[in-house]
GROMACS .gro file of N, CA and C in nm:
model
  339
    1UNK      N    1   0.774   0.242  -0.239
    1UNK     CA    2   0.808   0.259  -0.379
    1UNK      C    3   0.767   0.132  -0.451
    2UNK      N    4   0.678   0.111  -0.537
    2UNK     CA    5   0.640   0.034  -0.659
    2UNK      C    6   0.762   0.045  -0.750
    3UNK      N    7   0.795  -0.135  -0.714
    3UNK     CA    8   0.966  -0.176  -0.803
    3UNK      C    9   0.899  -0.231  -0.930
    4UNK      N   10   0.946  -0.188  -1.046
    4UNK     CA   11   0.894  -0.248  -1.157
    4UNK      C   12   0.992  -0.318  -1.233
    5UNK      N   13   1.000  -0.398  -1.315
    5UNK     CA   14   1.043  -0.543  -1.359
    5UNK      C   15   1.119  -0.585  -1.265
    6UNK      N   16   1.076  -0.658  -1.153
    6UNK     CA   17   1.161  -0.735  -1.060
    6UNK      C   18   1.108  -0.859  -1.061
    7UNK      N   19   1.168  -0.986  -1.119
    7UNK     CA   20   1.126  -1.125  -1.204
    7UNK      C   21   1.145  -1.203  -1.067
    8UNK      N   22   1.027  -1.317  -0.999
    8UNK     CA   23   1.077  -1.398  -0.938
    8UNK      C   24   1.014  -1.546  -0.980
    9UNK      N   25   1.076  -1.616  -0.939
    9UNK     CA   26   1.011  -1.803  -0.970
    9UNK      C   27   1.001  -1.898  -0.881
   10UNK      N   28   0.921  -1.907  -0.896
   10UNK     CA   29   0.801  -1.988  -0.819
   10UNK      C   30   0.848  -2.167  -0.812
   11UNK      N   31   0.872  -2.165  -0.724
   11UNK     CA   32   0.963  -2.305  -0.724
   11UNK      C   33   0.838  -2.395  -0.610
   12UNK      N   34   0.837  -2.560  -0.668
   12UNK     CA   35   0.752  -2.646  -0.553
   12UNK      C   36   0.800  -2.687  -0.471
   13UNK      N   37   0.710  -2.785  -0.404
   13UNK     CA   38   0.830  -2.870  -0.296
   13UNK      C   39   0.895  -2.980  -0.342
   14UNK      N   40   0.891  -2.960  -0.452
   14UNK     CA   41   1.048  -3.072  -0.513
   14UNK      C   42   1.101  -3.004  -0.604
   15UNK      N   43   1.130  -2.915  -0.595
   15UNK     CA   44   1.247  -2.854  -0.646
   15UNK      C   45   1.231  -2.758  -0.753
   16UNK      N   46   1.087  -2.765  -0.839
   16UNK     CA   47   1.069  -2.782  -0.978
   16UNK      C   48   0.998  -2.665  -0.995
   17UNK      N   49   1.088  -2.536  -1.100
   17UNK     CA   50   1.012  -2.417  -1.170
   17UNK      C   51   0.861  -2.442  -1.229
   18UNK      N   52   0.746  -2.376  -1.147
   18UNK     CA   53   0.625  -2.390  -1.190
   18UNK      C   54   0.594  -2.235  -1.292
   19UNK      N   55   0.665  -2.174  -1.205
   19UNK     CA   56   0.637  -1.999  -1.278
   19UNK      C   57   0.705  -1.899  -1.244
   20UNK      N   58   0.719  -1.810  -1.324
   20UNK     CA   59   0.792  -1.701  -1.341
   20UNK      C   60   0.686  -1.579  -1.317
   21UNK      N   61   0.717  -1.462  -1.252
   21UNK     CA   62   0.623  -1.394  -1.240
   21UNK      C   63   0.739  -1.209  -1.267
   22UNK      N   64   0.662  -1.131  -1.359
   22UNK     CA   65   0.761  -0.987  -1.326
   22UNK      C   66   0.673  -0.913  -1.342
   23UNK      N   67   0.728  -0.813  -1.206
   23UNK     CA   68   0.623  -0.682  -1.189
   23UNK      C   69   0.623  -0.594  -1.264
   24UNK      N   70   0.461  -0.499  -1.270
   24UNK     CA   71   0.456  -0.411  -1.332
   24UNK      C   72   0.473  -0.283  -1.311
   25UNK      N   73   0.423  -0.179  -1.386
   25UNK     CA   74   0.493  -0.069  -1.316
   25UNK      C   75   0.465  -0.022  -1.182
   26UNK      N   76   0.313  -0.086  -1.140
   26UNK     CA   77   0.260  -0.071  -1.058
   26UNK      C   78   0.315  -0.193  -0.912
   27UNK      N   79   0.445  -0.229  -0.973
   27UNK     CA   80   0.521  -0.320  -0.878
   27UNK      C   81   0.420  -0.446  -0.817
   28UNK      N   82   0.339  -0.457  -0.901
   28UNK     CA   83   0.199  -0.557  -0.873
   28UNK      C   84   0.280  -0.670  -0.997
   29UNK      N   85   0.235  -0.844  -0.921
   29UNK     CA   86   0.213  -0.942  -1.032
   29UNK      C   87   0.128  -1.036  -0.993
   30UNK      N   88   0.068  -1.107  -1.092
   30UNK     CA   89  -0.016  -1.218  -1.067
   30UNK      C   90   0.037  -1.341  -1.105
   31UNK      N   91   0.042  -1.451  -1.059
   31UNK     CA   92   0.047  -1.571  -1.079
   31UNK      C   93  -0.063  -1.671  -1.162
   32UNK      N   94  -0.053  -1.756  -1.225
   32UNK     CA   95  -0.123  -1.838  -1.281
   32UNK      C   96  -0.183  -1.953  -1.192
   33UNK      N   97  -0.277  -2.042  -1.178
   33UNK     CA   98  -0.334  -2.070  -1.085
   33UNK      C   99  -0.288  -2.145  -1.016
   34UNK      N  100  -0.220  -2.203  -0.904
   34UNK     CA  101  -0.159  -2.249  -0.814
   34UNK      C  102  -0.229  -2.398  -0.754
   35UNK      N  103  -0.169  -2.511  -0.754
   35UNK     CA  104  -0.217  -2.609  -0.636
   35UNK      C  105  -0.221  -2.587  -0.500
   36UNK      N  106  -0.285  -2.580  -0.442
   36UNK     CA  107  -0.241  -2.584  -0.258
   36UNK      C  108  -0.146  -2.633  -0.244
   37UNK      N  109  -0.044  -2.619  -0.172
   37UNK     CA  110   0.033  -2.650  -0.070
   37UNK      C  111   0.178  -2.516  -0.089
   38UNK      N  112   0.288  -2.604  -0.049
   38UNK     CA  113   0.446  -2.500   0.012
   38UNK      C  114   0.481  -2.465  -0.156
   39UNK      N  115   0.532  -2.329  -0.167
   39UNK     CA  116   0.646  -2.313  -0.238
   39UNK      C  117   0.704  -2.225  -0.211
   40UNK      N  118   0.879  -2.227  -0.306
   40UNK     CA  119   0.949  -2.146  -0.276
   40UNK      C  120   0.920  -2.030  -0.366
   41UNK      N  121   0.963  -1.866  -0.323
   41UNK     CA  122   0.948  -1.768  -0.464
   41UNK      C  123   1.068  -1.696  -0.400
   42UNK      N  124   1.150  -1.684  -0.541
   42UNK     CA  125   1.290  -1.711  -0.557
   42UNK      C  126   1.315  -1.552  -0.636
   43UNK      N  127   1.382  -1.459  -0.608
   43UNK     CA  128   1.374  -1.356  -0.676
   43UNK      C  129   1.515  -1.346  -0.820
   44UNK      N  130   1.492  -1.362  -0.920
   44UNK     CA  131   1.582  -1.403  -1.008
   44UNK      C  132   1.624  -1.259  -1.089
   45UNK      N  133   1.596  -1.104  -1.101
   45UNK     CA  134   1.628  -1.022  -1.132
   45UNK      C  135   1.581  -0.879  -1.016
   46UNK      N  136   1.669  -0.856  -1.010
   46UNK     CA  137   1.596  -0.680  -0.903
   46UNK      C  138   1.578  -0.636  -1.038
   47UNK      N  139   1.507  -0.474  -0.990
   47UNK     CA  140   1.490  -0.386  -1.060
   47UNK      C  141   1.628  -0.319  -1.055
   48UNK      N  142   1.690  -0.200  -1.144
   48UNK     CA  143   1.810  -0.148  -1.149
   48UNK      C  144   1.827  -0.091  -1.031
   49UNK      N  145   1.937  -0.043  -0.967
   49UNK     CA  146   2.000  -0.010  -0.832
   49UNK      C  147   1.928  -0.095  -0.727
   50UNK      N  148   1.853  -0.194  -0.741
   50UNK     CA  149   1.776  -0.257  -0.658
   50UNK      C  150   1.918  -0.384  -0.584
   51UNK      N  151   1.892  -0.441  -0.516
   51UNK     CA  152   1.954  -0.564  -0.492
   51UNK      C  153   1.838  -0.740  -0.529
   52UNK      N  154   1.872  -0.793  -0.507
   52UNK     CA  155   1.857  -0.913  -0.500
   52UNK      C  156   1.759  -0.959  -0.364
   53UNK      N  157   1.697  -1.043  -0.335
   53UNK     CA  158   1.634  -1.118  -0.225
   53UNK      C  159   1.780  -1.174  -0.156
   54UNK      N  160   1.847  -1.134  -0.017
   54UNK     CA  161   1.905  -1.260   0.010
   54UNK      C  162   1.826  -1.352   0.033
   55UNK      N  163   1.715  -1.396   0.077
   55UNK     CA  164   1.680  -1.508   0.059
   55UNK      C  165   1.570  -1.510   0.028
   56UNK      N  166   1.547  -1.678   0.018
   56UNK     CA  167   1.415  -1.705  -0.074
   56UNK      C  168   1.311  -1.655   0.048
   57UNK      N  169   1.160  -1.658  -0.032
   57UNK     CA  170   1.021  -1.656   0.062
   57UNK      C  171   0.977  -1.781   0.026
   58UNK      N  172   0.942  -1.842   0.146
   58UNK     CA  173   0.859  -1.968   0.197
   58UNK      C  174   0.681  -1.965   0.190
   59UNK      N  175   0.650  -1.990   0.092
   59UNK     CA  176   0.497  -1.976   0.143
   59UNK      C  177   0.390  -2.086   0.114
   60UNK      N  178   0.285  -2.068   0.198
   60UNK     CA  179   0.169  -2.173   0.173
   60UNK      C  180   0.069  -2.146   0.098
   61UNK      N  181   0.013  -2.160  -0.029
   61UNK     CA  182  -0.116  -2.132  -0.054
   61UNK      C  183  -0.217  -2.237  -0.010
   62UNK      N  184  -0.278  -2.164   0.072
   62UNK     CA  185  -0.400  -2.263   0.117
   62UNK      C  186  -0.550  -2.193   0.097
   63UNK      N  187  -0.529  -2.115  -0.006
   63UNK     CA  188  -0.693  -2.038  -0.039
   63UNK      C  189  -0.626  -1.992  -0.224
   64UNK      N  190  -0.765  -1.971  -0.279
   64UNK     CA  191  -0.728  -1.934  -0.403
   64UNK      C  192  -0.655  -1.798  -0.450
   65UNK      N  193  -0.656  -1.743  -0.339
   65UNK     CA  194  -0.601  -1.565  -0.318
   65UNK      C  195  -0.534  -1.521  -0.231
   66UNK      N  196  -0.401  -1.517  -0.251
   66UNK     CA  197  -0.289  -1.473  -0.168
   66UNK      C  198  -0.247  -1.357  -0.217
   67UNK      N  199  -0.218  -1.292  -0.126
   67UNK     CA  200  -0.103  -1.161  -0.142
   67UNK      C  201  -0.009  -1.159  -0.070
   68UNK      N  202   0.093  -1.127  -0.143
   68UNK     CA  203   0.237  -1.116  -0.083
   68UNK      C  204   0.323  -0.996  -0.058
   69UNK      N  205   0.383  -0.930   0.005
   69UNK     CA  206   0.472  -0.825   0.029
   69UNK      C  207   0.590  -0.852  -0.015
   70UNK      N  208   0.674  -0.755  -0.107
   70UNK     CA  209   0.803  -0.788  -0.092
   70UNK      C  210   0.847  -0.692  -0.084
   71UNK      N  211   0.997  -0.649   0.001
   71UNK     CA  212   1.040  -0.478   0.012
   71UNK      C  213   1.209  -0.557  -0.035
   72UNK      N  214   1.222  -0.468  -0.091
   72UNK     CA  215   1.332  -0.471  -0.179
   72UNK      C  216   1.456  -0.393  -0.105
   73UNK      N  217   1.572  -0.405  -0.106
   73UNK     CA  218   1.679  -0.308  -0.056
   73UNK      C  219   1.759  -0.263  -0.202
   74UNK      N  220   1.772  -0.129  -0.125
   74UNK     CA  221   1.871  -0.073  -0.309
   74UNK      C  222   1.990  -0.114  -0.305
   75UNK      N  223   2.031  -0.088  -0.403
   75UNK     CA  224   2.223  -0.105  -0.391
   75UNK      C  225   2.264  -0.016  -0.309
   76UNK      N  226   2.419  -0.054  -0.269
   76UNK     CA  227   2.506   0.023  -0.211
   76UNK      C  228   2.500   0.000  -0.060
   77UNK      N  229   2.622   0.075   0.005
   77UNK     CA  230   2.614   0.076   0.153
   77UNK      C  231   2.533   0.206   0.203
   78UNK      N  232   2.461   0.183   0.267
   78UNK     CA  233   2.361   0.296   0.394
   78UNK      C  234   2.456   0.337   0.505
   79UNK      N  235   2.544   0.387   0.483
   79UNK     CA  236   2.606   0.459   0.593
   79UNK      C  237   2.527   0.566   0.696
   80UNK      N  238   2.546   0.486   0.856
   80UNK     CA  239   2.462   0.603   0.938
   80UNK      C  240   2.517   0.700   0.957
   81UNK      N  241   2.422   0.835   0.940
   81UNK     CA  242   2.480   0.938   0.995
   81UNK      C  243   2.515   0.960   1.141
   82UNK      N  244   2.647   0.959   1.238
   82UNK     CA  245   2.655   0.935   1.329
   82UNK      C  246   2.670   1.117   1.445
   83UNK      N  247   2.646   1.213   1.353
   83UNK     CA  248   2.692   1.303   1.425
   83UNK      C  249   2.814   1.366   1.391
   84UNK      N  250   2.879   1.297   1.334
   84UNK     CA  251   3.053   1.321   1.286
   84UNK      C  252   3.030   1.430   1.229
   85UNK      N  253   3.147   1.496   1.196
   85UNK     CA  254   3.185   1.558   1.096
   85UNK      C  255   3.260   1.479   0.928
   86UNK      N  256   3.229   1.384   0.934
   86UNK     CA  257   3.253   1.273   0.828
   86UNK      C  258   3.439   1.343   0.790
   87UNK      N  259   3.426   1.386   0.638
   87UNK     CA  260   3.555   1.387   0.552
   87UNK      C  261   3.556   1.551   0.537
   88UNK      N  262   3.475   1.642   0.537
   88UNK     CA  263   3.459   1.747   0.558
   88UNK      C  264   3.634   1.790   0.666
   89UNK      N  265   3.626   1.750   0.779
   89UNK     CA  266   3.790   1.833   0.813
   89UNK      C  267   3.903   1.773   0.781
   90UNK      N  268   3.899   1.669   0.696
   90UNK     CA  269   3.987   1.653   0.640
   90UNK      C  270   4.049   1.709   0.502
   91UNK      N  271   3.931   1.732   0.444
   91UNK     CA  272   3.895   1.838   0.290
   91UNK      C  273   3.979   1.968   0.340
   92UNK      N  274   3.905   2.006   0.447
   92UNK     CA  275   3.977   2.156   0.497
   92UNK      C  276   4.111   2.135   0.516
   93UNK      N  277   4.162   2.038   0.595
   93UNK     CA  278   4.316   2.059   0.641
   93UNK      C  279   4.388   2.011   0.459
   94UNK      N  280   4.328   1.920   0.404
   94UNK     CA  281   4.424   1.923   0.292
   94UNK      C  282   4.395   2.032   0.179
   95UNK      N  283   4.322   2.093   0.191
   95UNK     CA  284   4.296   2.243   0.092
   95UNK      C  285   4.415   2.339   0.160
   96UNK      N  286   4.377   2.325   0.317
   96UNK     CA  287   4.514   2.448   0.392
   96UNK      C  288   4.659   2.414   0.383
   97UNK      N  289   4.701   2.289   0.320
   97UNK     CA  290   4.780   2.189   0.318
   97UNK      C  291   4.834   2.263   0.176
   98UNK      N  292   4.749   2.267   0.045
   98UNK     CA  293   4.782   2.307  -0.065
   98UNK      C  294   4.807   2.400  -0.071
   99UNK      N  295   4.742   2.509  -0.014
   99UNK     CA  296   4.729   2.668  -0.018
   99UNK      C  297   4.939   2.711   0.041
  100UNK      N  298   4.931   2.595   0.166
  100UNK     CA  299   5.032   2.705   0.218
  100UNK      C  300   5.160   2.637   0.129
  101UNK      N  301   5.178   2.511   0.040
  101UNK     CA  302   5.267   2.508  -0.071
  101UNK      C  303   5.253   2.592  -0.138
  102UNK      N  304   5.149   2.609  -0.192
  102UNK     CA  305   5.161   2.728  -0.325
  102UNK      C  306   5.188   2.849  -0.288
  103UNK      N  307   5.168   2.895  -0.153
  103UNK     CA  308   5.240   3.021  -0.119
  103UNK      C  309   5.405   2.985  -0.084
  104UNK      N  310   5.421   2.894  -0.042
  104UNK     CA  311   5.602   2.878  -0.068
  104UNK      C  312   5.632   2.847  -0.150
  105UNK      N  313   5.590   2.797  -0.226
  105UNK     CA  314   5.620   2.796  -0.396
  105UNK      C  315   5.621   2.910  -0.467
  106UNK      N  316   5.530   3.017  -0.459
  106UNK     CA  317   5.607   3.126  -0.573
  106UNK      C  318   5.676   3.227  -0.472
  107UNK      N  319   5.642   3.210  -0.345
  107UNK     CA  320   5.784   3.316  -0.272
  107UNK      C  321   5.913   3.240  -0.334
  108UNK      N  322   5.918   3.150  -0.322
  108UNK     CA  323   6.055   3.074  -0.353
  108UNK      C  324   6.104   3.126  -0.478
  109UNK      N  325   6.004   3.141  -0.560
  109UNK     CA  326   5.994   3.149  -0.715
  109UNK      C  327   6.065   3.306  -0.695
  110UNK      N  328   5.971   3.354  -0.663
  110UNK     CA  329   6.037   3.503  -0.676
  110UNK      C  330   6.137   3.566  -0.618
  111UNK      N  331   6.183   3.527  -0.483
  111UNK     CA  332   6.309   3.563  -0.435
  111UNK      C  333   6.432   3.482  -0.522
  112UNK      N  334   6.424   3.404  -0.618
  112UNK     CA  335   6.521   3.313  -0.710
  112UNK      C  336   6.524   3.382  -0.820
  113UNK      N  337   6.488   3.497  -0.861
  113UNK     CA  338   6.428   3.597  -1.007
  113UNK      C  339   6.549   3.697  -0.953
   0.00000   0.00000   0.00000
């Protein structure tokens, strides 16, 4: 999936914001021209339901043309499907739970008439 506006910054090896970069729709960005050597790229906005980078990417430019991968995780917890029957028999026993009040509830009702 191509994440679009997901903003990251481009940090050197001393510490110091060189650039900001945010993708397009095509989840593609380019950078402005780079010195050789280490920096950090720091992800400073996900896209919506997206999460965050836990951590930074480390990289070297040592040629005028790099490409980078980034895979993004969405929000929320990924619960595995384990085989269970999850909340499903519990739904059932408390629906059979209601049903058999409301049938002692208007017998009650009506033998009191």
């Amino acid at each position: 999936i191509k994440l679009k506006n997901a903003v990251f910054q481009i940090i050197d090896k001393d510490g110091k914001e060189v650039g900001k970069l945010t993708t397009d729709e095509n989840g593609k960005t380019t950078s402005e021209l780079l010195l050789l050597g280490k920096y950090t790229i720091k992800e400073i906005k996900a896209p919506e339901g997206y999460m965050l980078l836990k951590d930074p990417i480390e990289v070297e430019v040592s040629s005028p043309l790099q490409k980078i991968t980034v895979e993004n995780t969405k929000n929320g917890w990924n619960i595995p499907h384990t085989g269970g029957i999850g909340t499903t028999l519990f739904y059932l026993i408390g629906m059979i739970i209601m049903v058999a009040a409301l049938v002692v509830f208007f017998r009650k009702r009506v033998t009191n008439k």
